[in-house]
Structures are given as structure tokens and as C-alpha cells.
mmCIF file with all atom_site columns, C-alpha atoms in Angstrom:
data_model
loop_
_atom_site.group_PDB
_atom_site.id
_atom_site.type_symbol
_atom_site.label_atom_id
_atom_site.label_alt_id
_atom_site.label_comp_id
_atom_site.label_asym_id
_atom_site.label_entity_id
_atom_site.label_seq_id
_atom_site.pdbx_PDB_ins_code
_atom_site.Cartn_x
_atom_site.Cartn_y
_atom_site.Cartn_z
_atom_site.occupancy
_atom_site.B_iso_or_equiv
_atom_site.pdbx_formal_charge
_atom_site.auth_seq_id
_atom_site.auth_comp_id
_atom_site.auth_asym_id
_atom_site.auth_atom_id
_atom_site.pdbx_PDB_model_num
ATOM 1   C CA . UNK O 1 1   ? 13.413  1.719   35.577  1.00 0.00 ? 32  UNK O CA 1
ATOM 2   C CA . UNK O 1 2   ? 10.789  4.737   35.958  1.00 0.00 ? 33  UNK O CA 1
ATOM 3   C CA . UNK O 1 3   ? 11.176  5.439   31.758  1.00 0.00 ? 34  UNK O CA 1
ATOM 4   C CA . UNK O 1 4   ? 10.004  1.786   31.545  1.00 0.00 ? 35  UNK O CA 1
ATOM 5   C CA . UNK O 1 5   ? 7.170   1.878   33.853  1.00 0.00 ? 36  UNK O CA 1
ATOM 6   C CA . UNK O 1 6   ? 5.956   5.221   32.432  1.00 0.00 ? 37  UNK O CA 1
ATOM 7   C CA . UNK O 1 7   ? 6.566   3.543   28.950  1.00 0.00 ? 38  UNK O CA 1
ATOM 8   C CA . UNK O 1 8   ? 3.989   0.458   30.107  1.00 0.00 ? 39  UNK O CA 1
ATOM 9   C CA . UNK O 1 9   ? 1.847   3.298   31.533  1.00 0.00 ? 40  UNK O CA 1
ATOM 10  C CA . UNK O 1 10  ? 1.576   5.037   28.455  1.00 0.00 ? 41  UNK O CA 1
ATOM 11  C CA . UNK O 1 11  ? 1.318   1.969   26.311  1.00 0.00 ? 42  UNK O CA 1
ATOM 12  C CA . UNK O 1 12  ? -1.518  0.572   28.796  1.00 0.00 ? 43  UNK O CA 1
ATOM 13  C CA . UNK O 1 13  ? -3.543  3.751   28.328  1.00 0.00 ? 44  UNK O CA 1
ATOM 14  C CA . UNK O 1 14  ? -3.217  3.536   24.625  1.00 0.00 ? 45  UNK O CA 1
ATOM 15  C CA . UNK O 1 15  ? -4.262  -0.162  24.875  1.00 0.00 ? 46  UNK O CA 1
ATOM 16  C CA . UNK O 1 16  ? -7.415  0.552   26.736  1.00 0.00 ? 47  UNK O CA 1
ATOM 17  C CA . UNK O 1 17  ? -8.844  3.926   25.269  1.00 0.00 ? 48  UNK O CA 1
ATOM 18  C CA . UNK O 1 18  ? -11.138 3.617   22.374  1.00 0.00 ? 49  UNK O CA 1
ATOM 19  C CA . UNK O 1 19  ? -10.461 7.348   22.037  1.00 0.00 ? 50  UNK O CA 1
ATOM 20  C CA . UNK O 1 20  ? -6.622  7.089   21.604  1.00 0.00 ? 51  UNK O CA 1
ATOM 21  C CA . UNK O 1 21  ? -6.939  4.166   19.460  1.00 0.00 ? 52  UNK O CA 1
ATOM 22  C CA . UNK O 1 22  ? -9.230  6.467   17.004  1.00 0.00 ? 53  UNK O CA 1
ATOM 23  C CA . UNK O 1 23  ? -6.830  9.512   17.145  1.00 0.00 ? 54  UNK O CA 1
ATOM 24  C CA . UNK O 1 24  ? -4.169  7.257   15.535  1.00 0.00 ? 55  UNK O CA 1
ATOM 25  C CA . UNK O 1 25  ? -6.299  6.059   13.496  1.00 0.00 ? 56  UNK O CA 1
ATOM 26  C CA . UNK O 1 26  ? -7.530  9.067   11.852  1.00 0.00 ? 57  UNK O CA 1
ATOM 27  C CA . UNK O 1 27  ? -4.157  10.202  11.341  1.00 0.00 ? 58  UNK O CA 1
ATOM 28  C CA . UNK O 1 28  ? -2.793  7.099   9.118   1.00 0.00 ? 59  UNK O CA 1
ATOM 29  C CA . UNK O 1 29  ? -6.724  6.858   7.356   1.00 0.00 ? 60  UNK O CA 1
ATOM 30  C CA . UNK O 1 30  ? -5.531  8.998   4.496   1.00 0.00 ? 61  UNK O CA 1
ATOM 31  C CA . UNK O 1 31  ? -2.345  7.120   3.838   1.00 0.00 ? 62  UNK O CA 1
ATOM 32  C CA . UNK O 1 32  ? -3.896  3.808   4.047   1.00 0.00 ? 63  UNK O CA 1
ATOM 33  C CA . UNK O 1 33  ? -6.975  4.670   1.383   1.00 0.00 ? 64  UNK O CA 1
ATOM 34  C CA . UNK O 1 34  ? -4.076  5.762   -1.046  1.00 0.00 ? 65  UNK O CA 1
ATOM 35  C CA . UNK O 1 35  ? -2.700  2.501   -0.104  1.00 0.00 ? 66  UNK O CA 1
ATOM 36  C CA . UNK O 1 36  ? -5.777  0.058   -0.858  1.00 0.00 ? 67  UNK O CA 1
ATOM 37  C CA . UNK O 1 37  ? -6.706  2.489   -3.739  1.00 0.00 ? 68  UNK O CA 1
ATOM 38  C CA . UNK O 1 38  ? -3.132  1.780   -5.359  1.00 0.00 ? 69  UNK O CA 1
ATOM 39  C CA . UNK O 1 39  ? -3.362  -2.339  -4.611  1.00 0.00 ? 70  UNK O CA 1
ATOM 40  C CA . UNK O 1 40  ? -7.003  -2.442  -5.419  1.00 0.00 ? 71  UNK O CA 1
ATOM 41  C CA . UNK O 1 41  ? -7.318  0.257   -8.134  1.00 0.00 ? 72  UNK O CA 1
ATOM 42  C CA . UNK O 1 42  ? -10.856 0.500   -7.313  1.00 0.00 ? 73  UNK O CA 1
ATOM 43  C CA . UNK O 1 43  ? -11.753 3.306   -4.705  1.00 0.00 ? 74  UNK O CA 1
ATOM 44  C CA . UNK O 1 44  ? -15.024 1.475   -3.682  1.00 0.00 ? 75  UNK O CA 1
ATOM 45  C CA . UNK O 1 45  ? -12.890 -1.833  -3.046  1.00 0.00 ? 76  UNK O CA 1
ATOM 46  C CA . UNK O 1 46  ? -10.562 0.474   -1.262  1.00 0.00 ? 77  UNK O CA 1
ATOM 47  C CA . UNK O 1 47  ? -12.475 1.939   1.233   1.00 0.00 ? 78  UNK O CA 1
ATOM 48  C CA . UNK O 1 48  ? -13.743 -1.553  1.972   1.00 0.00 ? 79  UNK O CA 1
ATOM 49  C CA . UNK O 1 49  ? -10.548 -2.998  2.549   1.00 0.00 ? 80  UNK O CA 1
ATOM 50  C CA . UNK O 1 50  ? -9.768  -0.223  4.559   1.00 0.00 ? 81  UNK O CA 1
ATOM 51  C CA . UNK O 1 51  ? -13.080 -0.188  6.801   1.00 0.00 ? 82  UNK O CA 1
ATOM 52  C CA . UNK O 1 52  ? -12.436 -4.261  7.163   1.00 0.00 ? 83  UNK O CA 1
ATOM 53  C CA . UNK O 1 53  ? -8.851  -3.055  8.469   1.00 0.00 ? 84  UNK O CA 1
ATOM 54  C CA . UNK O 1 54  ? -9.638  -0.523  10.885  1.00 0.00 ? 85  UNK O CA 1
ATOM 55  C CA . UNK O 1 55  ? -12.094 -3.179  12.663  1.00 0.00 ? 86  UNK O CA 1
ATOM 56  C CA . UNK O 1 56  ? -9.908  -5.904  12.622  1.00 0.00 ? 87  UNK O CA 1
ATOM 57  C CA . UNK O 1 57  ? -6.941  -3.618  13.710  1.00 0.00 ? 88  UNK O CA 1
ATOM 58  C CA . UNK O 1 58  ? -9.501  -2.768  16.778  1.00 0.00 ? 89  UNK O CA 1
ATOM 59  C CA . UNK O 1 59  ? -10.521 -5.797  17.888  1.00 0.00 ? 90  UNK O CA 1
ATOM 60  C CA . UNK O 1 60  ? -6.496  -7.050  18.041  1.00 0.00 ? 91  UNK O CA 1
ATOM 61  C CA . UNK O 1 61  ? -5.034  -3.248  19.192  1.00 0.00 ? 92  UNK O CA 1
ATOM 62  C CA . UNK O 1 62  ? -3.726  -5.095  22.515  1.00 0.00 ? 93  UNK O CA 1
ATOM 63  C CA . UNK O 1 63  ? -1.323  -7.135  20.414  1.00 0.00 ? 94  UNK O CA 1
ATOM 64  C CA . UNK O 1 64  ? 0.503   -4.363  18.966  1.00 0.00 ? 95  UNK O CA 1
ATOM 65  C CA . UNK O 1 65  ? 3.516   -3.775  20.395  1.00 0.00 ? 96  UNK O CA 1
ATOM 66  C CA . UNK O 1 66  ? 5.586   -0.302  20.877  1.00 0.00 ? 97  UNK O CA 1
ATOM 67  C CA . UNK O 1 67  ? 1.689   1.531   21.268  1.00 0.00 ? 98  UNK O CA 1
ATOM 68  C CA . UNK O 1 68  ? 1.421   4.924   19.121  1.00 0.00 ? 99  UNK O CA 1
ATOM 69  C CA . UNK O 1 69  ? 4.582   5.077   17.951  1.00 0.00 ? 100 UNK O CA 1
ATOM 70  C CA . UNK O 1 70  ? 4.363   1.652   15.655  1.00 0.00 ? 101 UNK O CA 1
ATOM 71  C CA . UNK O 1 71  ? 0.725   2.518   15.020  1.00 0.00 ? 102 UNK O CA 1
ATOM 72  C CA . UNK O 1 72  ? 1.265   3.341   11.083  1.00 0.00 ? 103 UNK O CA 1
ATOM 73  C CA . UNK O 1 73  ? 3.191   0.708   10.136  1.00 0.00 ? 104 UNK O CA 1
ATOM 74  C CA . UNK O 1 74  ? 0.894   -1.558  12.111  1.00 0.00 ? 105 UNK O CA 1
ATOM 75  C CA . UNK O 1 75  ? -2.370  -0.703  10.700  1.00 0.00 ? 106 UNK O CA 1
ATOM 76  C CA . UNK O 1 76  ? -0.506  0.122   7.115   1.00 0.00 ? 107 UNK O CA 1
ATOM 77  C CA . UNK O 1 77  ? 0.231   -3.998  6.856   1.00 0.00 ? 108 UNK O CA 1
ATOM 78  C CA . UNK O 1 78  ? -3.376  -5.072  7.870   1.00 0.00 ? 109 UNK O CA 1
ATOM 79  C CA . UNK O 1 79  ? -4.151  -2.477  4.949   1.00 0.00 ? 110 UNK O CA 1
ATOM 80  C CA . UNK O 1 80  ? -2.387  -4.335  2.462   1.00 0.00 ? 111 UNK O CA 1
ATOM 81  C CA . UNK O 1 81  ? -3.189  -8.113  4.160   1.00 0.00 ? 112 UNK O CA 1
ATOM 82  C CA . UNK O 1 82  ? -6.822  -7.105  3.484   1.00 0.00 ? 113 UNK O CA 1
ATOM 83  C CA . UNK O 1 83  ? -6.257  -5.699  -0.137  1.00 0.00 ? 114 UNK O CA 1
ATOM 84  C CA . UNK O 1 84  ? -4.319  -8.928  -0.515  1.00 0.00 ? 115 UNK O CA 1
ATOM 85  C CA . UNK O 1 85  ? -6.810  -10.750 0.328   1.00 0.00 ? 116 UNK O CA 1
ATOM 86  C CA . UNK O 1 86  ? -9.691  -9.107  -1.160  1.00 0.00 ? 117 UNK O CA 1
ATOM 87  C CA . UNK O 1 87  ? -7.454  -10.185 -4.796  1.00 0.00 ? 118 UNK O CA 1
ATOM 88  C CA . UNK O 1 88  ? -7.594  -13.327 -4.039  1.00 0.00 ? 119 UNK O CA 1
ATOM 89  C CA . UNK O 1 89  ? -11.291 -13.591 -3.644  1.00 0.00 ? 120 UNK O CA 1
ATOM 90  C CA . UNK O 1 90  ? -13.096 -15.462 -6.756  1.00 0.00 ? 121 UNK O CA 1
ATOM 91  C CA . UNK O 1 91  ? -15.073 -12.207 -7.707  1.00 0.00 ? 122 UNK O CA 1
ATOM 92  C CA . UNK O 1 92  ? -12.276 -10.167 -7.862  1.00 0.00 ? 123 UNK O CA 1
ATOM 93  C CA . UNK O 1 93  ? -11.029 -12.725 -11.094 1.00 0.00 ? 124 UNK O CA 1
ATOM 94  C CA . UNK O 1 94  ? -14.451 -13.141 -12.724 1.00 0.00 ? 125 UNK O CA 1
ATOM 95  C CA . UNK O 1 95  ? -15.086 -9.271  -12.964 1.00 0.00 ? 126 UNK O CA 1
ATOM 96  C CA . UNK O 1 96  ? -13.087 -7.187  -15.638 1.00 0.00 ? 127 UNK O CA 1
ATOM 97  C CA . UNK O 1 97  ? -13.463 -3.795  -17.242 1.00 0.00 ? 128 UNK O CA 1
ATOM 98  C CA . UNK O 1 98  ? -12.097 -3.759  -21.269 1.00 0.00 ? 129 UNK O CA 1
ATOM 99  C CA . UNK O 1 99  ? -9.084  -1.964  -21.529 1.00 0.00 ? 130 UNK O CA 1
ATOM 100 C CA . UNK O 1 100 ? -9.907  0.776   -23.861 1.00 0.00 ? 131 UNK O CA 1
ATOM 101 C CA . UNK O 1 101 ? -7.258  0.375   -27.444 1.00 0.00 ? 132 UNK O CA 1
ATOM 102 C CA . UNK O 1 102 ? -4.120  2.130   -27.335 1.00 0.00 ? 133 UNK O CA 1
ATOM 103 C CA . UNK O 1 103 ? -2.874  4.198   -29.988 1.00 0.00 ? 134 UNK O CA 1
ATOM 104 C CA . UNK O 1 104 ? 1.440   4.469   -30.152 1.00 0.00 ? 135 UNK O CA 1
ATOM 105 C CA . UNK O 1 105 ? 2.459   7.645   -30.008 1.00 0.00 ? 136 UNK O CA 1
ATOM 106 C CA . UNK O 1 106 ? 5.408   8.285   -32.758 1.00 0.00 ? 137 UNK O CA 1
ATOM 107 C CA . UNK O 1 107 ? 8.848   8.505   -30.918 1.00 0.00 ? 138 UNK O CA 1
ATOM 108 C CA . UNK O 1 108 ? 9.427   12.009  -31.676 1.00 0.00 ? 139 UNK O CA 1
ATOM 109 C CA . UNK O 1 109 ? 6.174   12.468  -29.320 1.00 0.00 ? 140 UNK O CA 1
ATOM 110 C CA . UNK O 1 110 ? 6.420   10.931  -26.217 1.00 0.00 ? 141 UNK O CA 1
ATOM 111 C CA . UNK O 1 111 ? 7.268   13.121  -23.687 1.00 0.00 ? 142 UNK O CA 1
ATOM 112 C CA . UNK O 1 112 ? 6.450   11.473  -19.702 1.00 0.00 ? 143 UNK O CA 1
ATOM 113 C CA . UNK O 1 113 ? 3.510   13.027  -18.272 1.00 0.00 ? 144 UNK O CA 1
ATOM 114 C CA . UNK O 1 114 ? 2.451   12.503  -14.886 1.00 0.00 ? 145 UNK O CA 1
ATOM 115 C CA . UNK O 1 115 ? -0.388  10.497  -16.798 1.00 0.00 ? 146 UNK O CA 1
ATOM 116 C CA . UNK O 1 116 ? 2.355   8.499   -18.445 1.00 0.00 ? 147 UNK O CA 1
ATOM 117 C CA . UNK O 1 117 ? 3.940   7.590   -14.718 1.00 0.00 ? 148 UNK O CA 1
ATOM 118 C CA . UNK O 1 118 ? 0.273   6.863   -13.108 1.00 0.00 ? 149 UNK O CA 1
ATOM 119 C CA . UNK O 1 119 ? -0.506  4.738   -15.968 1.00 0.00 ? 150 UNK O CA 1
ATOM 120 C CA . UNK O 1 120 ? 3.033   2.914   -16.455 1.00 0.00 ? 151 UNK O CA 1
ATOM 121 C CA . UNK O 1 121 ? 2.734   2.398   -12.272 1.00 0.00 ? 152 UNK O CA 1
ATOM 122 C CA . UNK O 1 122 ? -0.816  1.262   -12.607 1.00 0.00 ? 153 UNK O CA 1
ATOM 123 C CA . UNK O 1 123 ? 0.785   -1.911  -15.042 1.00 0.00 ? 154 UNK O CA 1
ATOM 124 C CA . UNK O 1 124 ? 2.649   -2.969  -12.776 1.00 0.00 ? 155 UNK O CA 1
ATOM 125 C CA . UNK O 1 125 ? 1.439   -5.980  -10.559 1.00 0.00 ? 156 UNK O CA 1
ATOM 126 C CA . UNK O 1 126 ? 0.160   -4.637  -6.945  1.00 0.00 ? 157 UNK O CA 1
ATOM 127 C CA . UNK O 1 127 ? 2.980   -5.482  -4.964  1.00 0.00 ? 158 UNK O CA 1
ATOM 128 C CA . UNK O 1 128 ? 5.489   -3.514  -6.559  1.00 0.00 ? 159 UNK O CA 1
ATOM 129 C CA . UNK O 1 129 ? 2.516   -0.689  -6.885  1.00 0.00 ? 160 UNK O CA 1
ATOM 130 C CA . UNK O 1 130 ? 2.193   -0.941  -2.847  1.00 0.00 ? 161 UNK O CA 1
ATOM 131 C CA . UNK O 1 131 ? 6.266   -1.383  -2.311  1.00 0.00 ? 162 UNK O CA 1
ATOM 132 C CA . UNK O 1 132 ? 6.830   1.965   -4.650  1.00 0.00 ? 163 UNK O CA 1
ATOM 133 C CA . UNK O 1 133 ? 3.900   3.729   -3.107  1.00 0.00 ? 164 UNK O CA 1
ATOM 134 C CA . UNK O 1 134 ? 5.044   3.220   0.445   1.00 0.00 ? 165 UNK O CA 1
ATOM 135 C CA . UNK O 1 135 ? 8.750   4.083   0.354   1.00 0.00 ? 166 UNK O CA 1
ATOM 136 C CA . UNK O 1 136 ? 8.207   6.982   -2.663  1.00 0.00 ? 167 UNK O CA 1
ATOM 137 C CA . UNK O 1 137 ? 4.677   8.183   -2.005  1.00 0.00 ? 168 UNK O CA 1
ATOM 138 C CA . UNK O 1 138 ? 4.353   7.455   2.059   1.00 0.00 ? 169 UNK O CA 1
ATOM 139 C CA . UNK O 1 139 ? 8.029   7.928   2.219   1.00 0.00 ? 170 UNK O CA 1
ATOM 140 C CA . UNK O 1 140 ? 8.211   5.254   4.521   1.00 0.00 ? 171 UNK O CA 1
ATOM 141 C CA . UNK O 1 141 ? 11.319  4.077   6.041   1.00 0.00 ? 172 UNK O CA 1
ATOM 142 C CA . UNK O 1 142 ? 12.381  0.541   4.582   1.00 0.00 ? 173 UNK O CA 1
ATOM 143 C CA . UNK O 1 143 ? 11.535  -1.147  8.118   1.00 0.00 ? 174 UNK O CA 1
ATOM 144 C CA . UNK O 1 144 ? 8.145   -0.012  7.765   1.00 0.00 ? 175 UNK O CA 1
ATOM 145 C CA . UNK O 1 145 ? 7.984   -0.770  4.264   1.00 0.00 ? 176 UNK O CA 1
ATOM 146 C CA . UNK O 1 146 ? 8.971   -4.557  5.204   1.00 0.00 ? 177 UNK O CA 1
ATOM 147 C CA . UNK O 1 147 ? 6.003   -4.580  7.597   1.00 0.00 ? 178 UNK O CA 1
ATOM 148 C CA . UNK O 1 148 ? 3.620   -3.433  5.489   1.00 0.00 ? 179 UNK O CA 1
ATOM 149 C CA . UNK O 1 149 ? 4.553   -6.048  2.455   1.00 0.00 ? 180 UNK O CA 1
ATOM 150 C CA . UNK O 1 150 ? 4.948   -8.997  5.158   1.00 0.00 ? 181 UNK O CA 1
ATOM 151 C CA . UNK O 1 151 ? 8.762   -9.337  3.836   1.00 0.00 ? 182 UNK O CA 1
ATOM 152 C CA . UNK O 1 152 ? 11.856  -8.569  5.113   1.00 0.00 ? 183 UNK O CA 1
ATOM 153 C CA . UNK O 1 153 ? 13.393  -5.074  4.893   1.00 0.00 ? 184 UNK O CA 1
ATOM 154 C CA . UNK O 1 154 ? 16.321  -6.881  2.313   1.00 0.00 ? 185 UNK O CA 1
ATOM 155 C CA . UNK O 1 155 ? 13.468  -8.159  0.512   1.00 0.00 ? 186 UNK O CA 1
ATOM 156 C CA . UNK O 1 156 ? 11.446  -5.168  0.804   1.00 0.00 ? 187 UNK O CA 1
ATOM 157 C CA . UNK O 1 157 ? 14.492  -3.164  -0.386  1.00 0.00 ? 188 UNK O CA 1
ATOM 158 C CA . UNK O 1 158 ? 14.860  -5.560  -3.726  1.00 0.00 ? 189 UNK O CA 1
ATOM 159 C CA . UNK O 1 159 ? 11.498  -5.330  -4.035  1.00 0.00 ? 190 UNK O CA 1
ATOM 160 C CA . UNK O 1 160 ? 12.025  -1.443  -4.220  1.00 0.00 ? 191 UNK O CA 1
ATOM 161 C CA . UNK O 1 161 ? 14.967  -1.650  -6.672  1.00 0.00 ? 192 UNK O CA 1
ATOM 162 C CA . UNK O 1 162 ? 12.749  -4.121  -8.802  1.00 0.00 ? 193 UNK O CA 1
ATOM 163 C CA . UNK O 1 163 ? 10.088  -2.321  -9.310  1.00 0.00 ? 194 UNK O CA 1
ATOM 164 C CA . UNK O 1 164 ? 11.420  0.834   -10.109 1.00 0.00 ? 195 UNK O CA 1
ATOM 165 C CA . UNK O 1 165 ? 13.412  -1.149  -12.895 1.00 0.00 ? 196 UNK O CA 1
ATOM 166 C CA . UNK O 1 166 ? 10.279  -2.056  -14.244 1.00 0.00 ? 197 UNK O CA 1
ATOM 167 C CA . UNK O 1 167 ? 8.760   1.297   -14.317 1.00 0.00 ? 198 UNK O CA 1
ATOM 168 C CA . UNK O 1 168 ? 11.961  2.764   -16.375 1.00 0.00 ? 199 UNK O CA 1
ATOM 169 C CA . UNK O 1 169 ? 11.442  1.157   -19.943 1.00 0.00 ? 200 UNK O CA 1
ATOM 170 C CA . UNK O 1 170 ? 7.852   2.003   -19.581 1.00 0.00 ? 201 UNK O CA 1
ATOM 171 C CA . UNK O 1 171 ? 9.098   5.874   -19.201 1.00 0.00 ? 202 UNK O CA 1
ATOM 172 C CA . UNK O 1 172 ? 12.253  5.959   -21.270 1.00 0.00 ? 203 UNK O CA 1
ATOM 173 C CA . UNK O 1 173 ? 11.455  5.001   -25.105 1.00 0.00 ? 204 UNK O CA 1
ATOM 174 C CA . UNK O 1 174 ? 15.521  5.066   -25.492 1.00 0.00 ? 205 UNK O CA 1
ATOM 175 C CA . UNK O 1 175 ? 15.482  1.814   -23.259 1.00 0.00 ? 206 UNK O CA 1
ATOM 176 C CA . UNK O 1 176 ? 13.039  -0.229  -25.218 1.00 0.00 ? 207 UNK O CA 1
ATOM 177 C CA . UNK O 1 177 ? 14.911  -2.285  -27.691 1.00 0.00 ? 208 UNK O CA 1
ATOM 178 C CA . UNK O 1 178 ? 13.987  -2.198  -31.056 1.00 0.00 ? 209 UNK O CA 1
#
């Protein structure tokens, strides 16, 4: 009984301190630019999503339940709502950059490069780029991944498997079929 009314004590001063609320926050800012910039693949569109987060994530703090400790996961998923959300906007369709030719490399050539893996991630469609970036890159537990894609942690997991799958032909010329 005192652990839980210390626990509503603690969670209540979270809940009403504009200073606690922006210590978490600073600490999950990094991770959730990373996360915008890989959905978004536009830092400027990024850092947008991510300012439209924080706010929102302020003005609805008192719904969050479990204070600090489900902080990351909490603000990580209004990350990737807004990045969702910013794809789906009508500008974000009518605006595209060319795609600069590729030339084949010969076989005997390819070798991965971390250039190969960014670029063979960045084909992939943005929610496999945000599942693989927060369970490899965040190293986020599956439960938190779940949050953060709006899916459940079996989904979440498949989603995971999936898009790793993907990535593997890309990297591996042996498994392309000729």
C-alpha cells in the first residue's frame, strides 16, 4: 500500500512539472530525430515531425500512464504517428527528387558496404525502415517496438522478421535469382 501511494506520488509530480516532463524529453530527443529522419528521409521534415510531437506529447502528458518509466516508448509512437501522418499529406506525394541512374556493379565486385546497407534500408517502405530501426538501431524491446508502430508486439515481431527478409537479397547477390 505505501509503494503504491509513493508510486501515484511520484507519477503526480511527473504529471505536473514542466521541468520533469522536459528532462525526459531531452533524453529520448536524439532517438526520436533518428526515428522521423529514417520514416521521413528528410532531416528538415524530421525535425518537424518531431517538434509537432514533443507539443502534442505536452499538451496530453497527463494521459500517459506508468510516468517516466514508459516515457520513450510513449513519445517514440507520437514520433512515428506524426511522420505517418506527415506521408500522408498531399505535398508530401506531389514533391519528388530524381533518383540519380544506377550503374550495376559486376558480381565479382560487390562487396556490402555500410553504404550498400543504408541504401538497401533506405528502399524499403517506412514501416519496415521504422520497425528495423527501433528493435536494431534503438534496440528496443519488442513491447516497445509494438507501441511505437501502433501494432501488436506479434505483429511488430513479423514485421521485424519481414523486413529483415527484404533487406537480405538486396545484400546477398548469391540470393538474387538469375
Amino acid at each position: 500500500m505505501i509503494g503504491a501511494v509513493a508510486g501515484d506520488a511520484a507519477r503526480e509530480a511527473f504529471l505536473s512539472s514542466p521541468d520533469a516532463f522536459s528532462a525526459q524529453l531531452e533524453t529520448v530527443l536524439d532517438a526520436a530525430h533518428r526515428l522521423a529522419t529514417v520514416m521521413l528521409r528528410d532531416r528538415s521534415a524530421a525535425e518537424d515531425a518531431v517538434q509537432e510531437a514533443a507539443l502534442k506529447a505536452w499538451r496530453k502528458h497527463g494521459q500517459l500512464r506508468g510516468g517516466a518509466e514508459g516515457f520513450r516508448g510513449w513519445f517514440l509512437s507520437i514520433v512515428a504517428n506524426e511522420c505517418r501522418m506527415a506521408r500522408r499529406t498531399r505535398w508530401w506525394h506531389v514533391v519528388r527528387f530524381a533518383d540519380p541512374p544506377e550503374q550495376p556493379a559486376p558480381v565479382d565486385q560487390l562487396a556490402v558496404t555500410s553504404s550498400d546497407l543504408r541504401d538497401a534500408v533506405l528502399r524499403l517502405d517506412p514501416g519496415d525502415r521504422a520497425a528495423l530501426f527501433c528493435f536494431f538501431y534503438l534496440d528496443l524491446p519488442m513491447e516497445e517496438v509494438a507501441r511505437v508502430l501502433g501494432v501488436s508486439a506479434s505483429a511488430a515481431r513479423s514485421r521485424v522478421y519481414r523486413a529483415a527478409r527484404r533487406l537480405k537479397p538486396e545484400l546477398d547477390p548469391s540470393e538474387v535469382e538469375g
